[in-house]
CSV table of C-alpha atoms in Angstrom, one decimal:
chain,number,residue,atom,x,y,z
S,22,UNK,CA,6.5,-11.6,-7.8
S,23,UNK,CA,4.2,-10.1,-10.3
S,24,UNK,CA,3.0,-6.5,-10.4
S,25,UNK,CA,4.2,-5.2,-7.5
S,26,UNK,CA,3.7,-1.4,-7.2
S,27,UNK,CA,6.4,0.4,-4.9
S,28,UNK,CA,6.5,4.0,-3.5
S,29,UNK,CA,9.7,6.2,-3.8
S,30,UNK,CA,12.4,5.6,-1.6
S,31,UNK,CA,13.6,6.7,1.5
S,32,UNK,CA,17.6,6.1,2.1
S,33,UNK,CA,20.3,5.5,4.6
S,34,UNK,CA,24.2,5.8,4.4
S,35,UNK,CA,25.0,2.7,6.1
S,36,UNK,CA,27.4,2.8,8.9
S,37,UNK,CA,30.3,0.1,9.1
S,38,UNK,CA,27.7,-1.9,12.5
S,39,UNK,CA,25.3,-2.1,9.2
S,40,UNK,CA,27.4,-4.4,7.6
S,41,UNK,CA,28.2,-7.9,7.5
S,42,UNK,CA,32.0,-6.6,8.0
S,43,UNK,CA,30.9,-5.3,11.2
S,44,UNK,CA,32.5,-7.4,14.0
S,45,UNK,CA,30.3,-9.0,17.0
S,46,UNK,CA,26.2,-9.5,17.4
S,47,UNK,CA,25.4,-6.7,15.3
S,48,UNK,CA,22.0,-8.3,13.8
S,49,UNK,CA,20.5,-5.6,11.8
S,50,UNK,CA,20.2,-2.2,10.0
S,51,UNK,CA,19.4,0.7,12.3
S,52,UNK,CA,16.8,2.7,11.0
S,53,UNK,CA,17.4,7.0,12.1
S,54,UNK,CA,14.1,8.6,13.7
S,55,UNK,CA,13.6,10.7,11.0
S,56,UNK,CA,12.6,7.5,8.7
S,57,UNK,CA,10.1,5.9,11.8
S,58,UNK,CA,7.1,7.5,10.0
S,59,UNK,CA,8.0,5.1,6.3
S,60,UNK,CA,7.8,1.9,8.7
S,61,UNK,CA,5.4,-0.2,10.6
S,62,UNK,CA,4.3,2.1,13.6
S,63,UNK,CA,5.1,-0.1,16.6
S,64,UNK,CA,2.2,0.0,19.4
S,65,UNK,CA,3.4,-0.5,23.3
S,66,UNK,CA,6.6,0.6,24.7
S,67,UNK,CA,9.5,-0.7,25.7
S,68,UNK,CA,10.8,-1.2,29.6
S,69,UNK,CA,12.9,-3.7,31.4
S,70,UNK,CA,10.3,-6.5,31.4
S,71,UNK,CA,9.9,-5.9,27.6
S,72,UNK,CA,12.9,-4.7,26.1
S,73,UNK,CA,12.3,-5.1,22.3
S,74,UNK,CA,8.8,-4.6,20.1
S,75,UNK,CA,8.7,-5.6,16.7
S,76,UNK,CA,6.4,-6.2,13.8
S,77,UNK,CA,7.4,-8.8,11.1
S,78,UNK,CA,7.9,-7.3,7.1
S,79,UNK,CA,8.9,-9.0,4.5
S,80,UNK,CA,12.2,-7.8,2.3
S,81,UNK,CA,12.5,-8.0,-1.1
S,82,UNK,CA,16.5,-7.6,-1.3
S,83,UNK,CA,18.3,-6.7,-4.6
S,84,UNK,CA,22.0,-6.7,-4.5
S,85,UNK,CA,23.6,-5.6,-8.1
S,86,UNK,CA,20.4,-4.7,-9.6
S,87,UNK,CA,19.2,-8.9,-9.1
S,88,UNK,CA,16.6,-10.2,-6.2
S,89,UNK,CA,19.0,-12.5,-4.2
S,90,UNK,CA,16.1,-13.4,-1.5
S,91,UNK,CA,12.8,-12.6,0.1
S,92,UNK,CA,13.2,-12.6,3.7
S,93,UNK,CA,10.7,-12.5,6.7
S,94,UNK,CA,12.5,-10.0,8.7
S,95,UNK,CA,11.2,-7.3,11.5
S,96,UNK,CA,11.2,-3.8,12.5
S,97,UNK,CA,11.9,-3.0,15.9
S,98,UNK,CA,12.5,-0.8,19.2
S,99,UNK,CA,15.2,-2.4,21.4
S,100,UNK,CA,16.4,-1.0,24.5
S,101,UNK,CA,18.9,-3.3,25.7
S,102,UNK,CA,16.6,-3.7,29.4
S,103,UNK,CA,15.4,-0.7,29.2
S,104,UNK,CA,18.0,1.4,30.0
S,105,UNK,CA,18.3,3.1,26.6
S,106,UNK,CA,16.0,5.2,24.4
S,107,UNK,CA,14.9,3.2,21.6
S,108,UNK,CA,16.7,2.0,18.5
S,109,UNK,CA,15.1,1.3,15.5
S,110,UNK,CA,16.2,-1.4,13.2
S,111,UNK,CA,15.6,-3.8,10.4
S,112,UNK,CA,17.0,-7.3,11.8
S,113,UNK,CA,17.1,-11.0,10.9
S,114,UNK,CA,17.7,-12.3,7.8
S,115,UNK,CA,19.7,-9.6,5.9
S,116,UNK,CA,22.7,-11.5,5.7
S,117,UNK,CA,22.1,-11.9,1.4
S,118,UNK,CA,22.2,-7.9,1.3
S,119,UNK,CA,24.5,-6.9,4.2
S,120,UNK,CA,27.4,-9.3,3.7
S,121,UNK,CA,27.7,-7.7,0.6
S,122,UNK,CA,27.6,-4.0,2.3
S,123,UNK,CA,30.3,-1.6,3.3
S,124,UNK,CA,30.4,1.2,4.9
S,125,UNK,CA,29.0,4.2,2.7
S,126,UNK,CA,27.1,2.2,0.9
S,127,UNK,CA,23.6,3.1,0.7
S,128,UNK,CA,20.8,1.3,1.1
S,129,UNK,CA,17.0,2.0,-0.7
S,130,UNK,CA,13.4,1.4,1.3
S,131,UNK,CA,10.6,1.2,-0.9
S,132,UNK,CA,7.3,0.0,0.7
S,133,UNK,CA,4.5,-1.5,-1.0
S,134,UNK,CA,1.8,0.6,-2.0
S,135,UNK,CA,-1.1,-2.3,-1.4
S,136,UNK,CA,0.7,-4.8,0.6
S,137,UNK,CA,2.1,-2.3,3.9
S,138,UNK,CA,4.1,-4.9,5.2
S,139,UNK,CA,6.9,-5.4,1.9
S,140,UNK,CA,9.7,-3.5,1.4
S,141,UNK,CA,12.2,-3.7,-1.5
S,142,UNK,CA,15.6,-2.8,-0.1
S,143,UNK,CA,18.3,-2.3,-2.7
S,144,UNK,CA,22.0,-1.8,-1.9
S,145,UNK,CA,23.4,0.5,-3.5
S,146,UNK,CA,27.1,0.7,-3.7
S,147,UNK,CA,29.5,3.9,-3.1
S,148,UNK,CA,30.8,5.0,-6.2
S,149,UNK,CA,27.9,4.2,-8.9
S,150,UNK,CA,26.3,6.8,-10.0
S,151,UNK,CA,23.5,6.0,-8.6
S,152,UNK,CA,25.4,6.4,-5.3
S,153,UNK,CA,26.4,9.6,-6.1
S,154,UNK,CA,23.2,11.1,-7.5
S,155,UNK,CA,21.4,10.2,-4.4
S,156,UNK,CA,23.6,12.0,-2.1
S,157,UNK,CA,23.1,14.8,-4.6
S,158,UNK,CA,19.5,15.1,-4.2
S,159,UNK,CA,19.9,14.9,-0.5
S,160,UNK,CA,22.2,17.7,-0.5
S,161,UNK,CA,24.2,15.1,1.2
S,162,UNK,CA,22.7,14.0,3.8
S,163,UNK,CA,23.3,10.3,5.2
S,164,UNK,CA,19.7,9.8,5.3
S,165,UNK,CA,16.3,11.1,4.7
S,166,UNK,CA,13.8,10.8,1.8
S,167,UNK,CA,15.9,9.8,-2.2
S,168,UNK,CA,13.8,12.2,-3.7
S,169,UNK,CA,12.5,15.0,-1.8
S,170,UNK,CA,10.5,16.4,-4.4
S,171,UNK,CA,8.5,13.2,-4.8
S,172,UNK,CA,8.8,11.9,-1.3
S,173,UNK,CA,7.2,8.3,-0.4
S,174,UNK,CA,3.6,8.2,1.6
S,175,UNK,CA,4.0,8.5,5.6
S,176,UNK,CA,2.4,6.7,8.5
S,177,UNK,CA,0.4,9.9,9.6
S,178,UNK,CA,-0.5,11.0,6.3
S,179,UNK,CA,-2.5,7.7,5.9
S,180,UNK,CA,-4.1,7.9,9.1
S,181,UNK,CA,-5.3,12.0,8.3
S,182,UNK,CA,-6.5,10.7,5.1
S,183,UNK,CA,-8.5,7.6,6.3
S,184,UNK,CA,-10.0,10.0,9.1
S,185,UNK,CA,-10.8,12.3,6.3
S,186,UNK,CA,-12.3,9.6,4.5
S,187,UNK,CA,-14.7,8.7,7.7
S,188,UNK,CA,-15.2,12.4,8.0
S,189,UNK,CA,-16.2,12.5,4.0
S,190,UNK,CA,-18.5,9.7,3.9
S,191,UNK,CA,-21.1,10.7,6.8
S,192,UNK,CA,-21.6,13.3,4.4
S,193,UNK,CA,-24.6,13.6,1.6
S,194,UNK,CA,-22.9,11.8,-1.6
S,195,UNK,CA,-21.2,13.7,-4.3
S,196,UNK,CA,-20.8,11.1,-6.7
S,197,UNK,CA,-18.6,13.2,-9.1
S,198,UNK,CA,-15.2,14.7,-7.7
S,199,UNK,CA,-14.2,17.6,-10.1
S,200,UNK,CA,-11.1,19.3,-8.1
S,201,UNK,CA,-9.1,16.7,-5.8
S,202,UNK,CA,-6.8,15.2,-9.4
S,203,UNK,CA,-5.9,18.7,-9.4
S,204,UNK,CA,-5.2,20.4,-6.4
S,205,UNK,CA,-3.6,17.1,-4.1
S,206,UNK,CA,-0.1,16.3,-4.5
S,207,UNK,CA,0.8,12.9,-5.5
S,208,UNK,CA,1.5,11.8,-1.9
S,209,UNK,CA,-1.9,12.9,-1.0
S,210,UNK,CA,-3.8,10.8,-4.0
S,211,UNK,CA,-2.0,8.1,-2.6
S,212,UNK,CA,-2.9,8.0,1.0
S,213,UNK,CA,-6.5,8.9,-0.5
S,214,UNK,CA,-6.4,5.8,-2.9
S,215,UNK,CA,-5.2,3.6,0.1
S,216,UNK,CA,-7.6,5.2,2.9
S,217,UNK,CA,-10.4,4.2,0.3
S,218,UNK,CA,-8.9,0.5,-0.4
S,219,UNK,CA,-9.0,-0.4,3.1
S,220,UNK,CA,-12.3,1.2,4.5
S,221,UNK,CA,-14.4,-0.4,1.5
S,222,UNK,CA,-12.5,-3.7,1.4
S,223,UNK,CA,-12.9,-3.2,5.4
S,224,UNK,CA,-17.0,-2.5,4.9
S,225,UNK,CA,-17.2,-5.5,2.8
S,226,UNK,CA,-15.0,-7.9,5.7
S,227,UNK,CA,-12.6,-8.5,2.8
S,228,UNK,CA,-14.9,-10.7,0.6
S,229,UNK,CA,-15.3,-10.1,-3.0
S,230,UNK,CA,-19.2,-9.2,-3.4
S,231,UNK,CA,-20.0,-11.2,-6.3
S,232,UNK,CA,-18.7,-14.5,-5.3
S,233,UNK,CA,-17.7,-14.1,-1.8
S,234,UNK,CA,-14.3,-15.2,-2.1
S,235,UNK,CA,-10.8,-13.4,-0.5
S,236,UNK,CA,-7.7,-14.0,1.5
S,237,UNK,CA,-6.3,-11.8,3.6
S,238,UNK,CA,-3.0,-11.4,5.5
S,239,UNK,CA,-2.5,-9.2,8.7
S,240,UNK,CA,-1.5,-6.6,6.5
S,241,UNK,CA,-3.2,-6.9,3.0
S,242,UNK,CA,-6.0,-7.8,1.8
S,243,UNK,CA,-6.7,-9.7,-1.7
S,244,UNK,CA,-9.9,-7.9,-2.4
S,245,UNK,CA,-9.9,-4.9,-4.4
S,246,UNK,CA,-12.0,-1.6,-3.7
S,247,UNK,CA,-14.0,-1.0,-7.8
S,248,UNK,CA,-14.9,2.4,-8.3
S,249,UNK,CA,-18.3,2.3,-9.6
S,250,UNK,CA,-17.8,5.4,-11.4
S,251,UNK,CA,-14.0,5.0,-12.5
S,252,UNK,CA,-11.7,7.4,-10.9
S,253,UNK,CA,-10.7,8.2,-14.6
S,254,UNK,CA,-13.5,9.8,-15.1
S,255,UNK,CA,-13.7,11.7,-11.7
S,256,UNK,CA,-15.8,9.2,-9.5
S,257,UNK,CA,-15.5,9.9,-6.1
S,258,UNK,CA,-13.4,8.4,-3.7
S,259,UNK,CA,-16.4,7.1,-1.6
S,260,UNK,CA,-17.7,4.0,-0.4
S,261,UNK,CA,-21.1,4.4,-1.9
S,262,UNK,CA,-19.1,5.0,-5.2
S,263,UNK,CA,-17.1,1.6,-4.4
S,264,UNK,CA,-17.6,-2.2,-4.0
S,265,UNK,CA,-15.0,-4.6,-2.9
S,266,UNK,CA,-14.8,-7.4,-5.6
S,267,UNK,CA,-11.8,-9.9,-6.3
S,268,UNK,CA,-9.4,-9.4,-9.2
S,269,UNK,CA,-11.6,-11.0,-12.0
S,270,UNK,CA,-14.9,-9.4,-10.9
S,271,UNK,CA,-12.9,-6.4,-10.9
S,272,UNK,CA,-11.6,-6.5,-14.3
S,273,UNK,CA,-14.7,-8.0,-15.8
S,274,UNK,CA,-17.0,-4.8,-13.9
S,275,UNK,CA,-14.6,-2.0,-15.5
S,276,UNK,CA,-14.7,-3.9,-18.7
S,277,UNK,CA,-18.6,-4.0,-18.9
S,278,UNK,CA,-19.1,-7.8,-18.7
S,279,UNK,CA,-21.4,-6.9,-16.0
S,280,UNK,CA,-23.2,-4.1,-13.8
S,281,UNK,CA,-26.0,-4.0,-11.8
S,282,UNK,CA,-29.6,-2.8,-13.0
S,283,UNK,CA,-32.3,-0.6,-11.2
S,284,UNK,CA,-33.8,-3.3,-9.3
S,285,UNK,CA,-30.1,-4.0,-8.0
S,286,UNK,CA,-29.4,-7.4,-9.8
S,287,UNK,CA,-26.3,-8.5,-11.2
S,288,UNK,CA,-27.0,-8.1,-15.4
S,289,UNK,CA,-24.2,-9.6,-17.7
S,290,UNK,CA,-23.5,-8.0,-21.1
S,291,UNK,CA,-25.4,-10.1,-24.0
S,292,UNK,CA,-21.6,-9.9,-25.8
S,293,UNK,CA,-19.9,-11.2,-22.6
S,294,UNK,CA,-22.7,-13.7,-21.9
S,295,UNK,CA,-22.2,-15.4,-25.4
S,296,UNK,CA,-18.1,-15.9,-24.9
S,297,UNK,CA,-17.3,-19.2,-23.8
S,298,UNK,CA,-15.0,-17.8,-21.7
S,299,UNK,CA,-17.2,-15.8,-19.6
S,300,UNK,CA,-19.6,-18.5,-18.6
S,301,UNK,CA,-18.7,-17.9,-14.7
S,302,UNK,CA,-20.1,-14.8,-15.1
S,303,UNK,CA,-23.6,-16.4,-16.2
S,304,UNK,CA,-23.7,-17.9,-12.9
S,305,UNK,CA,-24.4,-14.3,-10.9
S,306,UNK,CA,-27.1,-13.1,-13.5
S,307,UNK,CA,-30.1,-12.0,-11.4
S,308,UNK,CA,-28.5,-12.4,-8.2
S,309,UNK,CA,-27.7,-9.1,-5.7
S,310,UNK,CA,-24.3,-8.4,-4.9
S,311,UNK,CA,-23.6,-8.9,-0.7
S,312,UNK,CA,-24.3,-5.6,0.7
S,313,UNK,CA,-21.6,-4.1,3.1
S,314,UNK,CA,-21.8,-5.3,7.1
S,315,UNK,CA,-21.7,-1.2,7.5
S,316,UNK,CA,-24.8,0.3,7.4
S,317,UNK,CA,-25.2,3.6,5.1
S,318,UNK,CA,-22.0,2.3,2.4
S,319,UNK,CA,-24.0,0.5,-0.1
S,320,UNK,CA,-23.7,1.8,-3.4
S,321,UNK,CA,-25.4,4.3,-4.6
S,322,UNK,CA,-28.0,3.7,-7.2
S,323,UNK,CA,-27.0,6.9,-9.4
S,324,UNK,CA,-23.3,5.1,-9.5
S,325,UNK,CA,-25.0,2.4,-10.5
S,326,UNK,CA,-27.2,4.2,-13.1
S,327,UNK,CA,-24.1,5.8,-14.4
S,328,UNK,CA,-21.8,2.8,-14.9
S,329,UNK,CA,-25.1,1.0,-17.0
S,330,UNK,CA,-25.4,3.9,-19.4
S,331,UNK,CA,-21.5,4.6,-20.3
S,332,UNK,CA,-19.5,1.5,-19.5
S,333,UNK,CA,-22.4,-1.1,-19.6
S,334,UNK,CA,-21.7,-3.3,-22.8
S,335,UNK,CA,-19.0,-0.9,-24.3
């Protein structure tokens, strides 16, 4: 798989049940309560009549620095009838990873940063150095976040952000944002970048504007949210500085093969038009990109203006 962007890790110490050496039914990893907040958050609860809840991920398991498999797997509360407070675990289809697993060995969760629903889960075993500096930057611990100082994106820190990002954009526009890069901590930018992916790829029902193509899963969409005004050069995070395109549109729009003029039509670059290459793009010349289905997120016509004087043609 190609390009895949990760978030740091969170960790467990896996117990001896974790294991493929474990005797019995024992099906999966059992993820502490203090980790809940890195994984899927389950809705419903659990009861006699519905003793488990789970949501389907996908693993990405390395065993010895390799991939040995990409699973479909879940994340789940059991309760065994009810009777127990949940558990949390990671079950079905592990066996590649945890018949390779002892006890002590430690096992790395990185989620996906676009697609919410992939994890990368590398074993780790006891006695590497990569064991051992783990459990030094845990102080020890059997569990928690790898590297505290850098710690992964939570659950409830996406949520605050994309409420903030609701919040934000019922307000008048400030197309340029001159403080956030510098006062937000990476894990912050993060859930902002994210909040701002899904609500514009969300405004624009997960097509690309130009040519109205995109797939989506549950969990991820193929679309991408374009800052007009490239984060780079402080645009705002902000629907009305954003337009969901697909990959190509994308690149070609930050490249300068193409904006869009004051009477809102699609222009292409006289240098891109003339390249073989680019004769797709010839085809959207004079047409409007699809407006949002949200009313008040189109995109601003000063984002607009400023993309046509300083990346138009460049």
């Amino acid at each position: 798989m190609d390009e895949l962007e990760f978030d740091t890790p969170v960790f467990k110490q896996l117990a001896h049940n974790d294991t493929g050496e474990a005797e019995g039914h024992q099906g999966g990893i059992v993820i502490p309560k203090d980790l809940d907040p890195y994984f899927p958050q389950l809705s419903g609860k659990t009861s006699a009549a519905t003793p488990t809840i789970s949501e389907q991920i996908t693993g990405i398991l390395v065993v010895g620095g390799k991939e040995v498999a990409e699973v479909s797997t879940r994340y789940q509360f059991q309760t065994w009838g009810g009777a127990r407070s949940p558990e949390r675990r990671i079950t079905g289809a592990l066996g590649p990873l945890r018949d390779k697993a002892s006890a002590d060995d430690i096992l790395l969760i990185e989620r996906n940063l676009t697609d919410r629903s992939l994890y990368r889960m590398t074993l780790v075993k006891k006695g590497t150095e990569k064991h051992k500096a783990v459990l030094r930057a845990s102080s020890g611990k059997r569990w928690g976040v790898a590297e505290p100082l850098d710690p992964p994106v939570s659950e409830p820190e996406f949520e605050e952000a994309e409420k903030e990002q609701i919040e934000h954009e019922q307000k008048p526009l400030v197309l340029m944002d001159n403080e956030a890069a510098t006062v937000e901590t990476r894990s912050k930018r993060i859930a902002r970048g994210r909040a701002f992916q899904k609500l514009t790829a969300d405004y624009y029902d997960n097509k690309c504007a130009v040519c109205g193509l995109g797939f989506a899963s549950l969990k991820a969409t193929e679309v991408e949210a374009a800052h007009i005004v490239p984060r780079s050069k402080k645009g705002a995070d902000d629907a009305r500085n954003g337009i969901a395109l697909c990959r190509s549109h994308h690149w070609a729009f930050d490249k300068g093969l193409w904006g869009v003029g004051p009477d809102g039509k699609i222009v292409i670059s006289p240098g891109a038009a003339g390249k073989g290459s680019n004769h797709l793009l010839n085809d959207y010349a004079g047409k409007k990109p699809t407006p949002p289905s949200k009313a008040g997120k189109t995109p601003a016509p000063e984002a607009w203006a400023w993309h046509m004087a300083n990346l138009f043609g460049k």
